Structure formats: structure tokens, C-alpha cells
Short mmCIF file of C-alpha atoms in Angstrom, two decimals:
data_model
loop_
_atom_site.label_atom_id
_atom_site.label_comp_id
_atom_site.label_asym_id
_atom_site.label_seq_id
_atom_site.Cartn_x
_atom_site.Cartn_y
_atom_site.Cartn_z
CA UNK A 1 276.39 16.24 327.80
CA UNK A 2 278.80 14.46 325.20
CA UNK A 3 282.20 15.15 325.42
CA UNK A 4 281.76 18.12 322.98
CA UNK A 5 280.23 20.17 324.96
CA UNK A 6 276.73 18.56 322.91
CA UNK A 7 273.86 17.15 324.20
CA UNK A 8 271.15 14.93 322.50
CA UNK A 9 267.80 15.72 321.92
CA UNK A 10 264.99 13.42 320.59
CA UNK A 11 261.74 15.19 318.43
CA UNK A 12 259.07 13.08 316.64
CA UNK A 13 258.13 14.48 312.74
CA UNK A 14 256.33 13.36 310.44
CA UNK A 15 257.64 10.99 307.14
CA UNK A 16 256.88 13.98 304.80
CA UNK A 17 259.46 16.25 306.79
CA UNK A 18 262.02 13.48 307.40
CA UNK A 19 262.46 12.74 303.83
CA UNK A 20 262.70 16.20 303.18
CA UNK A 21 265.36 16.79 305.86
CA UNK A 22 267.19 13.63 304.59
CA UNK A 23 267.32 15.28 301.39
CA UNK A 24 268.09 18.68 302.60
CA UNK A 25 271.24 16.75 304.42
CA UNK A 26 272.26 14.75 301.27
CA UNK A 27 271.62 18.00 299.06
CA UNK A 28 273.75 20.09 301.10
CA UNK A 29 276.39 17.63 302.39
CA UNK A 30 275.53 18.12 306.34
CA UNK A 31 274.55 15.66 308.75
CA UNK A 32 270.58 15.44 309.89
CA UNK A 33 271.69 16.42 313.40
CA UNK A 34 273.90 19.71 312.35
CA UNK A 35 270.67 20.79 310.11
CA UNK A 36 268.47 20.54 313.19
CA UNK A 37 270.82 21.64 315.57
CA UNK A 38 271.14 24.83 313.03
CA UNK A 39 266.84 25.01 312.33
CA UNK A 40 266.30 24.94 316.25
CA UNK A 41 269.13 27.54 316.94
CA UNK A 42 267.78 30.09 314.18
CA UNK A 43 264.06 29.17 315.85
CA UNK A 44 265.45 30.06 319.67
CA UNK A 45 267.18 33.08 318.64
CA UNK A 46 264.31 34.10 316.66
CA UNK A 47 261.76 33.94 319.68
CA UNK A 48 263.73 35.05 322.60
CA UNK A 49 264.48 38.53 320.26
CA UNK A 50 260.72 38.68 319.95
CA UNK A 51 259.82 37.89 323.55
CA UNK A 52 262.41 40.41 324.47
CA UNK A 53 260.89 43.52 322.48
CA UNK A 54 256.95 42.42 323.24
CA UNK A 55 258.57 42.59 327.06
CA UNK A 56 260.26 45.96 326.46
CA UNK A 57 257.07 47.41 324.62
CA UNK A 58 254.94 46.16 328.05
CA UNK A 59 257.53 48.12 330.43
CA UNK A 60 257.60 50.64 328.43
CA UNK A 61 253.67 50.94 328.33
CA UNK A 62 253.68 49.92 332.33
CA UNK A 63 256.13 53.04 332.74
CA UNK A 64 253.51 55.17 331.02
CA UNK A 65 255.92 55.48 327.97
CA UNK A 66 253.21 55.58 325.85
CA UNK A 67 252.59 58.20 322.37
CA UNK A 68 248.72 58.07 321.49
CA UNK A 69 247.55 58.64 318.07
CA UNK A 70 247.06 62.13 317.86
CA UNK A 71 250.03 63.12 319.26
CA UNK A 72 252.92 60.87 317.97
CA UNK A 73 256.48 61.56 317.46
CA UNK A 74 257.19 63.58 314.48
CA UNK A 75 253.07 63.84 313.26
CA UNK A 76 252.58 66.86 311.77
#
């Protein structure tokens, strides 16, 4: 880790996506590095919420929790 409390991380992209993260950077005035650190943040948080309910839904249906068609909440 960098003194910051930071670490570096290296990814391969292609040229298309560079030069449209270079212009992303120069458009909005931020550094490559913050806009990736920011893309791969939104992308973690993003998946671990999802992982988290599809493993919530499977305890719930391994606890039997479970409301078939014909008889869901609220049906009339």
C-alpha cells in the first residue's frame, strides 16, 4: 500500500476504451486513476449488493420461505 492508504492495480483495455477514458479524464478534469478507482468501486458495490440478495433469496428458499403462485401475498 502507498502511503495513502492506496494501492496500485494494473488492468489491460483495449485502445478504443483508453482514448475514451483519456477523454472522459480531460472532459471532466479527473485523473485516469480516480475515474477507475471510482468505475471499479461503483462495479464492487454493485455486485456484492446483488450477490447478497441472490444469497438471501437461496436461504430464504433453503428455510422453506417460499410463496407459490397460487397462493402469494396479497393475491386476491
Amino acid at each position: 500500500m502507498d502511503g495513502d492508504g492506496t494501492t496500485v492495480v494494473t488492468a489491460r483495455i483495449d485502445a478504443t476504451l483508453k482514448a475514451k477514458l483519456e477523454a472522459l479524464a480531460r472532459g471532466t478534469r479527473r485523473s485516469k486513476s480516480y475515474l477507475a478507482a471510482e468505475a471499479i468501486a461503483a462495479y464492487v458495490a454493485l455486485n456484492e449488493w446483488q450477490i447478497a440478495e441472490i444469497e438471501a433469496g437461496i436461504a430464504e428458499l433453503d428455510a422453506g420461505d417460499v410463496v407459490s403462485e397460487g397462493k402469494r401475498r396479497g393475491a386476491v
